[in-house]
Coordinates of C-alpha atoms in Angstrom, one line a residue:
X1 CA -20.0 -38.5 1.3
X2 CA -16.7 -38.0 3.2
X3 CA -15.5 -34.5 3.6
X4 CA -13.5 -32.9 1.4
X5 CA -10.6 -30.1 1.9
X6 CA -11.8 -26.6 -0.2
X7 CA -8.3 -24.6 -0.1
X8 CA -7.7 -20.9 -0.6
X9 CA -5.1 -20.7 -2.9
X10 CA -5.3 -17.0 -4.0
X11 CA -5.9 -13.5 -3.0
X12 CA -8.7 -11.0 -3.9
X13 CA -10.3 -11.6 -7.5
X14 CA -13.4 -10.3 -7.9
X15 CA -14.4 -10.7 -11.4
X16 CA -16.6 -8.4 -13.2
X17 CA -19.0 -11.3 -13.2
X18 CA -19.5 -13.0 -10.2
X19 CA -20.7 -16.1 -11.7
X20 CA -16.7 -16.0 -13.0
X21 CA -15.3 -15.2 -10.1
X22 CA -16.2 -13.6 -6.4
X23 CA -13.6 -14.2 -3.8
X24 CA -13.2 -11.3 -2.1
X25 CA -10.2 -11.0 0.5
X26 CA -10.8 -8.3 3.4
X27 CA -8.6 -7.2 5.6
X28 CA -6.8 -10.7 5.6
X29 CA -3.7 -11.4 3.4
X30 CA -2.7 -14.9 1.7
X31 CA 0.5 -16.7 2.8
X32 CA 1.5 -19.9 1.1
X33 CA 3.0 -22.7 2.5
X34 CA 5.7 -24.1 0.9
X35 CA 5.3 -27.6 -0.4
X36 CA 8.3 -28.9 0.5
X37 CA 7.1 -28.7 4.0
X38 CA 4.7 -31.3 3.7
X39 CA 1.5 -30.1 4.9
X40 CA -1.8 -30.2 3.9
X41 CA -2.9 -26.8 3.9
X42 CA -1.6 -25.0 0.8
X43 CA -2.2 -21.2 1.7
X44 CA -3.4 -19.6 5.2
X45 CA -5.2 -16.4 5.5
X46 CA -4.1 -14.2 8.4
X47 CA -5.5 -11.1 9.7
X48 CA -4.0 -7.7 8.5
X49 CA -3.0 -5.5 11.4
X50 CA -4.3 -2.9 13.8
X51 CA -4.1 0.2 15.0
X52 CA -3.2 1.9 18.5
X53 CA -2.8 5.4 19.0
X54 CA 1.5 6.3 19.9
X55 CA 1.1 10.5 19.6
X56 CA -1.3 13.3 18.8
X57 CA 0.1 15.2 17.0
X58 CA -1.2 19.3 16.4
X59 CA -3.7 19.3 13.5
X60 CA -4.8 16.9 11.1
X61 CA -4.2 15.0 8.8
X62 CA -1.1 13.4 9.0
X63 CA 0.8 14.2 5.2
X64 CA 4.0 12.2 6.2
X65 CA 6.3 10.1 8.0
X66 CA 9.9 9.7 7.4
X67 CA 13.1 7.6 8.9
X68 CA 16.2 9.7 8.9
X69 CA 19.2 8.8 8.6
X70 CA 20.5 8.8 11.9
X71 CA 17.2 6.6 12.7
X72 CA 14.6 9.5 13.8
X73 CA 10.7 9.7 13.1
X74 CA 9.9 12.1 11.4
X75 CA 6.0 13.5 10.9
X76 CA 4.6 16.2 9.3
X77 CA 0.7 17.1 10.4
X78 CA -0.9 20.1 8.7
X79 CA 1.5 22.9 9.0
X80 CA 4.0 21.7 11.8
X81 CA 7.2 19.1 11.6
X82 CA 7.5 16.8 14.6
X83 CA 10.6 14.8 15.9
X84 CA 8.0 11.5 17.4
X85 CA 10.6 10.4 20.0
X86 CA 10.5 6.1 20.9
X87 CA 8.0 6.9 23.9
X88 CA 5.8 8.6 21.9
X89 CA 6.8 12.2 23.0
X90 CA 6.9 14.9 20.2
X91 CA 8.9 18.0 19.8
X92 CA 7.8 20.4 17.1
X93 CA 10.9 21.0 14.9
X94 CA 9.3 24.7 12.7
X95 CA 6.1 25.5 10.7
X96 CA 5.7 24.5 6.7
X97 CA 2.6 25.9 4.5
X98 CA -0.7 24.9 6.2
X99 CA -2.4 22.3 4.0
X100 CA -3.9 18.2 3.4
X101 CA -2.2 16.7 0.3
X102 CA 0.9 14.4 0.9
X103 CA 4.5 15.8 1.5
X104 CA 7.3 13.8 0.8
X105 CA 11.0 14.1 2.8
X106 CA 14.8 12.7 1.9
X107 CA 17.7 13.5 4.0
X108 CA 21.4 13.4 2.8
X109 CA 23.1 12.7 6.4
X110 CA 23.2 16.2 7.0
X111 CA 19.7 17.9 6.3
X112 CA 16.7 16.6 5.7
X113 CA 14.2 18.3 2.7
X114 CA 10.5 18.4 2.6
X115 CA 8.5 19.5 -0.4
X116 CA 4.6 19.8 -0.7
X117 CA 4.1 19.9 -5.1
X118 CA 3.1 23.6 -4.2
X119 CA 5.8 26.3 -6.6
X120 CA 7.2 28.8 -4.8
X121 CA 5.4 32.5 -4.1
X122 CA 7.3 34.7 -1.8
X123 CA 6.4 34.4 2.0
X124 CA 2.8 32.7 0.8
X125 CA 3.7 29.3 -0.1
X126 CA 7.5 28.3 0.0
X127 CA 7.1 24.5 -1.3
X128 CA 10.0 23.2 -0.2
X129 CA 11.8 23.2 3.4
X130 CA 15.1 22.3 4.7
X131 CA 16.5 21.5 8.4
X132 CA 19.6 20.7 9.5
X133 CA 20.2 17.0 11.1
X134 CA 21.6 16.0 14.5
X135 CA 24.8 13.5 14.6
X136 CA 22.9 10.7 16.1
X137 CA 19.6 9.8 16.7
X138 CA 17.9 11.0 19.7
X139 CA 20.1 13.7 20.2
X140 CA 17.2 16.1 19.3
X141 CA 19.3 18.8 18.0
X142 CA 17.6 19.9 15.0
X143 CA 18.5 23.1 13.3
X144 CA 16.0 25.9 12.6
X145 CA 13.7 24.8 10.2
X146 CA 13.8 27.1 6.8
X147 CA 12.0 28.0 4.0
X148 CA 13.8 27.0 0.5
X149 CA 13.7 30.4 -1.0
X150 CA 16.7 29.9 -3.6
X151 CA 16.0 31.2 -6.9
X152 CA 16.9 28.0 -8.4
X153 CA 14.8 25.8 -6.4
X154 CA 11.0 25.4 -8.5
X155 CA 9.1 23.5 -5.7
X156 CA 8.2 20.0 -6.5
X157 CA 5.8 16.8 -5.4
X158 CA 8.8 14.8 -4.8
X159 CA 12.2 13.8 -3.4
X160 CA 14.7 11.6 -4.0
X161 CA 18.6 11.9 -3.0
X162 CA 21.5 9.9 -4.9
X163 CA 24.9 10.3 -4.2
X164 CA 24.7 13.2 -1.8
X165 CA 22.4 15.2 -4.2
X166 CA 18.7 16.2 -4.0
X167 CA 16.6 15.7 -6.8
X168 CA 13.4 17.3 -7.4
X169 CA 10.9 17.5 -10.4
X170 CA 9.8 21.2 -11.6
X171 CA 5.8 21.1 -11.2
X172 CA 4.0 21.3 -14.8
X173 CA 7.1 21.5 -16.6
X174 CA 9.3 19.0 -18.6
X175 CA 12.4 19.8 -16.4
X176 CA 13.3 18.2 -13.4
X177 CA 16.8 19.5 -11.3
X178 CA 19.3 18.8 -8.5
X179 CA 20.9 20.8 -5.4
X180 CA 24.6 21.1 -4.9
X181 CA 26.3 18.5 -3.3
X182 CA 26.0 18.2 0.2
X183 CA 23.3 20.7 0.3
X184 CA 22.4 22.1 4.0
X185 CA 20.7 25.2 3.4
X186 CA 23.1 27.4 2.5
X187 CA 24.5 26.7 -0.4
X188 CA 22.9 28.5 -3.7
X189 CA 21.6 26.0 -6.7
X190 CA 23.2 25.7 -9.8
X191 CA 21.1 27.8 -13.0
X192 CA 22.8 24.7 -14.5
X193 CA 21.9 21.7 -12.9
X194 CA 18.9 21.1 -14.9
X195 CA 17.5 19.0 -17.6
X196 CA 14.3 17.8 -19.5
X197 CA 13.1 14.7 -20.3
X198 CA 14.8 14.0 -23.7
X199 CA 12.5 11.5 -25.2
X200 CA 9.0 11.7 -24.7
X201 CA 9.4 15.6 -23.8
X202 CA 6.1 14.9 -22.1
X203 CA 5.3 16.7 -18.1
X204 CA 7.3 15.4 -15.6
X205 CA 4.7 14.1 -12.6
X206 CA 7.5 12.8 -10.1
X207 CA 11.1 10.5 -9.8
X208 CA 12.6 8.4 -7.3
X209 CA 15.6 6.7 -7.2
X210 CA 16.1 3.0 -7.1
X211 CA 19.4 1.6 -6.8
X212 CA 22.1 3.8 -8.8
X213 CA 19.3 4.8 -11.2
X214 CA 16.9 7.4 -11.2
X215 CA 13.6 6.7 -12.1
X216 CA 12.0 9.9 -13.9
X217 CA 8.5 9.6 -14.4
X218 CA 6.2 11.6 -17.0
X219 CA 2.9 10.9 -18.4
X220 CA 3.4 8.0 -20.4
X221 CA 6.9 7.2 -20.0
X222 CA 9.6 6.8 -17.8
X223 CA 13.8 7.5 -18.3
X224 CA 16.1 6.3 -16.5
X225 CA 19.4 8.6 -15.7
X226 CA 22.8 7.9 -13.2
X227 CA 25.2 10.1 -11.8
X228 CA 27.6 10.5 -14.6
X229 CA 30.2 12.8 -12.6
X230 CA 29.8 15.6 -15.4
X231 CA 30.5 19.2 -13.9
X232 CA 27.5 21.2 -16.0
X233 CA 25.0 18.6 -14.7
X234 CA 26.1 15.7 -12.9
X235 CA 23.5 13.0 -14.4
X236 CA 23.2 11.9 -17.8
X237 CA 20.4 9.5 -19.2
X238 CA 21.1 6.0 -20.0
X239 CA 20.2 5.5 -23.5
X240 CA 18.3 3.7 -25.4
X241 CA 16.5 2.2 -22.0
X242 CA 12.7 3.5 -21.2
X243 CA 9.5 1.8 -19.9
X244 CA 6.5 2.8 -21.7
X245 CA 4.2 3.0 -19.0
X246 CA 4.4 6.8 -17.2
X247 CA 2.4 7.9 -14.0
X248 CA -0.7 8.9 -13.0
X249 CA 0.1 10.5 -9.2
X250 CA 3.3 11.8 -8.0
X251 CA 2.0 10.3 -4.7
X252 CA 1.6 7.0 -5.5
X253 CA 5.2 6.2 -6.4
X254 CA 6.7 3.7 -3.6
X255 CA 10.2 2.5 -3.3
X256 CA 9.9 -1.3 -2.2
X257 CA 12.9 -2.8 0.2
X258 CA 14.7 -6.0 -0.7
X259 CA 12.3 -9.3 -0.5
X260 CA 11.5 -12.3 -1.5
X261 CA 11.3 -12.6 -5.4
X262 CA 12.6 -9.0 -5.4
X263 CA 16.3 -9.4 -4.1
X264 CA 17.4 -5.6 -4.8
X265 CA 14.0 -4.0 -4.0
X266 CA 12.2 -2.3 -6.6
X267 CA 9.4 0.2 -7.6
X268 CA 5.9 0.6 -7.5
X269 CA 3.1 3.1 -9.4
X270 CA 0.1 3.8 -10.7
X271 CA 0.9 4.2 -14.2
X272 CA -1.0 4.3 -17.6
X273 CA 0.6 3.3 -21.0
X274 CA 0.0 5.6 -24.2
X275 CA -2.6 3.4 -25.4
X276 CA -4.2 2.6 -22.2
X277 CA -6.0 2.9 -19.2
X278 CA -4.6 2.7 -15.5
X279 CA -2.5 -0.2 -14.2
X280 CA -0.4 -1.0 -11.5
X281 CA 3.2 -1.2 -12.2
X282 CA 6.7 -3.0 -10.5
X283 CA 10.0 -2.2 -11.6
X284 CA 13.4 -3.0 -11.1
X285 CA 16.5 -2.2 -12.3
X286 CA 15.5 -0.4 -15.5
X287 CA 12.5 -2.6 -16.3
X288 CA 9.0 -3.1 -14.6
X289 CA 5.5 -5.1 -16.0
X290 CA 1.8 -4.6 -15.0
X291 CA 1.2 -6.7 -11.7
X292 CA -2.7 -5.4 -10.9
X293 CA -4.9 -8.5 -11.6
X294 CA -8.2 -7.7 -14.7
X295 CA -10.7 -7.1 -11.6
X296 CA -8.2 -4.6 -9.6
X297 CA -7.8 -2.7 -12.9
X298 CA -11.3 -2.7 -14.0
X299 CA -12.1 -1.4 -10.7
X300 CA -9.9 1.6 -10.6
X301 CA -10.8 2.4 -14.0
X302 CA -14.1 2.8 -13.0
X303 CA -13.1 5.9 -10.6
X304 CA -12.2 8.7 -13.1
X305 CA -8.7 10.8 -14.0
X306 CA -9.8 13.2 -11.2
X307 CA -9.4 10.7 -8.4
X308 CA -6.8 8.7 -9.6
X309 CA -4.6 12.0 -10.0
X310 CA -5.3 11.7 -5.9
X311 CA -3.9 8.3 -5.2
X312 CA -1.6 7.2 -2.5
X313 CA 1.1 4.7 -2.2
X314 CA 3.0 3.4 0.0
X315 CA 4.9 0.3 1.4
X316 CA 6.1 -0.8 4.1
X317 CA 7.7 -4.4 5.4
X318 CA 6.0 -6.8 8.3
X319 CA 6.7 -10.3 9.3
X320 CA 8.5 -10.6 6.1
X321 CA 5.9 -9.7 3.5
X322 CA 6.3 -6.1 1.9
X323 CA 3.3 -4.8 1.3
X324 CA 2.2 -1.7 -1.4
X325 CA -0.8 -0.1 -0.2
X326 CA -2.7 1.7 -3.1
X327 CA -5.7 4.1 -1.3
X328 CA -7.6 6.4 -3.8
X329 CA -9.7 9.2 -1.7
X330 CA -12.9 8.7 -2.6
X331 CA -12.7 5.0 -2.9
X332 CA -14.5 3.0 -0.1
X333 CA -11.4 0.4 0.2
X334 CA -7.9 0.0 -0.6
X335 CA -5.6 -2.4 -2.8
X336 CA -2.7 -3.9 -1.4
X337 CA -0.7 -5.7 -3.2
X338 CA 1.8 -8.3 -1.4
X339 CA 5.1 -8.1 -3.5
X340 CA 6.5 -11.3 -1.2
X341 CA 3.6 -13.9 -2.6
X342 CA 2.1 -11.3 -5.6
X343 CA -1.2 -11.7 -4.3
X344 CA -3.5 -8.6 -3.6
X345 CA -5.8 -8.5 -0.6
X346 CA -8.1 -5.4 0.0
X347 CA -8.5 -3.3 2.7
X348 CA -11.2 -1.1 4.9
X349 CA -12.2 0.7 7.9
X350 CA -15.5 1.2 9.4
X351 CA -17.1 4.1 9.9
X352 CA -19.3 4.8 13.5
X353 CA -22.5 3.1 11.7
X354 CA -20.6 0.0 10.7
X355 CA -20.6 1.2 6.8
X356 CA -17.0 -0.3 5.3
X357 CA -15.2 3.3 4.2
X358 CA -11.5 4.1 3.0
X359 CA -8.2 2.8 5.7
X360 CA -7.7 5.3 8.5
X361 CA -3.7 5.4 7.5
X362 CA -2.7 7.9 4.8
X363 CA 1.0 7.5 5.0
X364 CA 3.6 4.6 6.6
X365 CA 6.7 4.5 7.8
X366 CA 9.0 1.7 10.4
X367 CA 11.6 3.1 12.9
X368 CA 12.2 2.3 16.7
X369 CA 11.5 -1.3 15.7
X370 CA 7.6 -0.1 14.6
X371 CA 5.3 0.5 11.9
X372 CA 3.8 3.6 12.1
X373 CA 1.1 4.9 10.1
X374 CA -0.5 8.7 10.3
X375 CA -4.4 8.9 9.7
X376 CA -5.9 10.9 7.1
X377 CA -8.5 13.1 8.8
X378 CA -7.0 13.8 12.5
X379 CA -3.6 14.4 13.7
X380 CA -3.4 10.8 15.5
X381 CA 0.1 8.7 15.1
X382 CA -0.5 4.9 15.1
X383 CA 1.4 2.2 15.8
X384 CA 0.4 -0.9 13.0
X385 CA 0.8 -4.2 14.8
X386 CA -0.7 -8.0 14.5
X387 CA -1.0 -7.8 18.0
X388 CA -3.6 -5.1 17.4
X389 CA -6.7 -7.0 17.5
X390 CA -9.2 -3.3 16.2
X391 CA -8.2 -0.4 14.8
X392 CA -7.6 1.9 17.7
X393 CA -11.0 0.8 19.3
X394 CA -13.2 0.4 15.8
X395 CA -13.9 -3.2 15.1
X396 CA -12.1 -4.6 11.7
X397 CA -14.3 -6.3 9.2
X398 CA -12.6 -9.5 7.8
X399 CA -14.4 -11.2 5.0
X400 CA -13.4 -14.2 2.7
X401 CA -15.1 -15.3 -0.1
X402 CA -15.0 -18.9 -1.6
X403 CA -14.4 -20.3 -5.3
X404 CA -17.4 -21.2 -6.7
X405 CA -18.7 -25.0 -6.2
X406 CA -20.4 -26.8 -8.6
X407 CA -21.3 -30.2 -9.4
X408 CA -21.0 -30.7 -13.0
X409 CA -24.4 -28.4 -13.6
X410 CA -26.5 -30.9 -11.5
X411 CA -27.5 -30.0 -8.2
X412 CA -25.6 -31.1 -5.0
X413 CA -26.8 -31.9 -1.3
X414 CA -24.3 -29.9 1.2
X415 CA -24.5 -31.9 3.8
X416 CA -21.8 -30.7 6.6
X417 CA -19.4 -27.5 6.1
X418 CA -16.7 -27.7 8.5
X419 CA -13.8 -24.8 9.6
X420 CA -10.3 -25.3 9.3
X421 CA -9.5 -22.2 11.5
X422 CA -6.9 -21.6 14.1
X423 CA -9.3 -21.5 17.6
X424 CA -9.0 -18.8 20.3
X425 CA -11.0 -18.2 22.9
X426 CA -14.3 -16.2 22.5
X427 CA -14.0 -15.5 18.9
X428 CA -16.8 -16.7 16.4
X429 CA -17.8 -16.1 12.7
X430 CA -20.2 -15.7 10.6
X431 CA -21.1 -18.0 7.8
X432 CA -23.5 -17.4 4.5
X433 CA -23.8 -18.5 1.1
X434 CA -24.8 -17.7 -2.5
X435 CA -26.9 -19.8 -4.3
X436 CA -27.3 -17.3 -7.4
X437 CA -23.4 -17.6 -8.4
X438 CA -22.3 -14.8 -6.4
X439 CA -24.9 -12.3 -7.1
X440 CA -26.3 -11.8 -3.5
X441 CA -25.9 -14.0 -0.3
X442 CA -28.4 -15.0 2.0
X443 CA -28.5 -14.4 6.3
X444 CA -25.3 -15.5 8.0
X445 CA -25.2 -18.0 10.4
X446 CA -22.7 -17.5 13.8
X447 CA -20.3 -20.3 14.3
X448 CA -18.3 -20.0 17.9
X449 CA -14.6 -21.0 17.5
X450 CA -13.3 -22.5 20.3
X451 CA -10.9 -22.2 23.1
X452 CA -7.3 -23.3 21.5
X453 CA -8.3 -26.9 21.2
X454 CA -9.4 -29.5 19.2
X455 CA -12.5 -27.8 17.7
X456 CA -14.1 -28.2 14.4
X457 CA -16.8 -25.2 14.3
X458 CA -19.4 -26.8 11.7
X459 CA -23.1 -26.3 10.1
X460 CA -25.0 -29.1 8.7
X461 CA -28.0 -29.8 6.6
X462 CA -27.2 -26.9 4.5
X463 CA -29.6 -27.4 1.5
X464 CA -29.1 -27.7 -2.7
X465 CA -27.3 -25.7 -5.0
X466 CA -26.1 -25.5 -8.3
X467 CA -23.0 -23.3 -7.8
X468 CA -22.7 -22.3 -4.4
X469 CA -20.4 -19.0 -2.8
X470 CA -19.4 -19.6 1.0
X471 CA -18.3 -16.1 2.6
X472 CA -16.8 -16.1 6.3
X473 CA -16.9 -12.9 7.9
X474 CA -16.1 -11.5 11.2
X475 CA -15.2 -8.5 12.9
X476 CA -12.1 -8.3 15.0
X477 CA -12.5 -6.3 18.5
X478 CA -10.4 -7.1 21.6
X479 CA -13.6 -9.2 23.1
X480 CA -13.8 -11.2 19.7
X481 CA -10.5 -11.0 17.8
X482 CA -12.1 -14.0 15.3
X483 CA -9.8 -16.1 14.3
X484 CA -5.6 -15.7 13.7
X485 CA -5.4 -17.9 11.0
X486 CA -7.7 -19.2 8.2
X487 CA -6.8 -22.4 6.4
X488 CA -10.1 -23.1 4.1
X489 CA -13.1 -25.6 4.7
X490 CA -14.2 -29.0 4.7
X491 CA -17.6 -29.9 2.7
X492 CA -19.5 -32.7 2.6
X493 CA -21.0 -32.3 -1.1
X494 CA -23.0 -35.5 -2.8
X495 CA -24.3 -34.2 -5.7
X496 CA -28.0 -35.5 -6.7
X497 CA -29.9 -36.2 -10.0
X498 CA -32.0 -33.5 -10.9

């Protein structure tokens, strides 16, 4: 029998059955090809990027990264603030509360905020910070870094800024509040400038602001407000307009830049309807929908409130594609969800016996023309980058799993599998199969790509099988990067009578 293209047409979907479905997507995301360009291959699979150390920072983890306004980098490691300069020098900017969970930082031009969910308590934990900006980037002069220590200012997990105000959400509390205008440091908050949520009068777990609108998130539910111009609070909400999905941590909320399919950029969480169990949400506007595939949210609902309450999200943009990246500590992978194609890939490191274990990178963020990403554990700054072939000297594992082949329940002869791979020099992978629909795959067999030309890597004589699983997996290292680019298979398949 001739050979036959097999495509990858999809992302991750790992079905709770894997006689359903079993295409797992590893550390490679999905691009399609638009058909109006005529090719044959409908979808290729490229590698997800590295890692290489920029900076060092003092202690670890890394709790945030930030872009200011004027174009600065911006990191936050366990209890100091760093300027990261373009060469990857660092100048410590002041001290906040030591700790590990996530901080969060918005700047109005003139000061930038940082807040750490922790209330205020005297001189033990302040919660909140504020430093005065330089004119221009790279002019390094910072202000003295303060503690927020206004009697109106309640700590909070996050912060947004609209229209030259601050806006914070009071921890465990229905209330959420704004600074003055302008606000550097100095000036005292308004007693006034505060408000509740007005419908579902549930806890407020975190806002951000998306467009002109503020998106105020509580448990089940999420108002929308704008900046009305009032003088006893300067927002008011716009009625009659909620989502009925609220959130489930603070620290998974993501604003998304502009992209394909999402032309004024959007919003992503981890929510959970009234009636319901987890989901991943996108919104725009004042209107979002559940994007996380069955599989996705069957698999985070297996983790438990106490994890989830943990997540972390974050986006960031490369080569085009915007990418969400949803990390649960605890969990050995991550979700990322591709809001240019809306396809989800997963993502993992290895640990130092080659076990798969949760991304190194706890927190993103692009400026000087980078991506950078902080780790989780240590006080290392990376630069993320497709030129990147490991993860700052630990190999990547890539995997892709195949749709399931079967030949109209009789059994087929699989005669010749062939790669349709981009070649490079000194890269090979590995090649197995399933023969019990997905359940559990048999050795792998190495294939060596070759060196750039006209090479088509292929196995033959490959046996009988009802429903058969391919799986190509490799691990990426400077010495064998694998492959940049995976297009799908070709299969000789005859099926026979049984």
């Amino acid at each position: 029998m001739a050979l036959q293209r097999i495509n990858l047409t999809g992302g991750s979907y790992q079905a709770r059955a894997a006689s359903v479905a079993a295409q797992r997507c590893l550390n490679l995301y999905p691009e399609p090809v638009p058909a109006q360009e005529g090719e044959p291959v409908a979808v290729a699979h490229y590698p997800t990027s590295g890692l290489a150390v920029f900076a060092t920072l003092g202690a670890g983890p890394v709790r945030g990264l930030y872009q200011t306004t004027q174009g600065d980098l911006i990191a936050v490691d366990r209890a100091t603030v760093w300027l990261v300069r373009p060469d990857g020098t660092t100048k410590a900017l002041g001290q906040i509360d030591p700790g590990t969970t996530p901080v969060r930082m918005s700047d109005n031009g003139l000061a930038l905020v940082i807040v750490d969910g922790q209330a205020p308590n005297g001189s033990v934990a302040a919660g909140g910070w504020v430093i005065g900006l330089p004119g221009k980037a790279g002019a390094g002069d910072y202000s003295t870094l303060i503690p927020i220590q206004d009697p109106g200012f309640y700590g909070s997990p996050t912060v947004a800024m609209l229209d030259t105000f601050f806006l914070f959400v009071n921890p465990d509390t229905t209330n959420w509040y704004v600074s003055p205008s302008n606000y550097g440091g100095e000036d005292a908050f308004d007693a006034l400038y505060v408000a509740s949520d007005t419908t579902a009068m549930g806890t407020l777990i975190g806002l951000e602001v998306v467009g002109q609108y503020v998106w105020l998130f509580g448990r089940h539910q999420v108002e929308f407000w704008y900046d009305s111009g009032a003088s006893d609070f300067p927002f008011q909400r716009v009625s009659g307009v909620t989502v009925e999905a609220g959130c489930v941590s603070p620290y998974a909320i993501a604003r998304l830049p502009s992209c394909q399919g999402l032309a004024n950029g959007g919003i992503m969480w981890l929510g959970r309807e009234r009636s319901g169990l987890v989901r991943v949400f996108l919104g725009q506007q004042t209107s979002a929908q559940p994007v996380s595939t069955w599989p996705i949210e069957h698999a985070l609902q297996q983790l438990g409130d106490e994890m989830l309450g943990a997540a972390l999200g974050a986006a960031y943009q490369e080569g085009g594609h915007v990418f969400y990246v949803l990390s649960v500590p605890g969990a050995s992978s991550s979700w990322v969800y591709d809001v240019s194609t809306q396809l989800w890939h997963e993502r993992c490191a290895l640990d130092s016996g080659g076990a798969e274990e949760q991304i190194r990178s706890a927190c993103w963020g692009a400026a000087y023309g980078h991506v950078f990403a902080g780790d989780r554990e240590t006080a290392v700054l990376y630069t993320v980058s497709p030129d990147h072939p490991d993860d700052a000297g630990a190999p990547i594992k890539r995997q892709r799993a195949f749709p399931h082949l079967l030949t109209s329940g009789q059994r087929g002869i699989h005669r010749q599998l062939m790669l349709d791979v981009q070649q490079v020099g000194g890269g090979s992978v590995a090649v197995d199969w399933s023969d019990d629909r997905g359940a559990t795959f048999g050795p792998a067999v190495g294939l060596a790509l070759g060196a750039g030309g006209n090479t088509w890597p292929s196995l033959w004589r490959l046996g009988f099988a009802r429903d058969r699983v391919y799986r190509l997996t490799w691990e990426s290292t400077a010495a064998n990067p694998g492959t940049p680019a995976l297009m799908g298979v070709f299969l000789a398949l005859d099926p026979v009578a049984t």
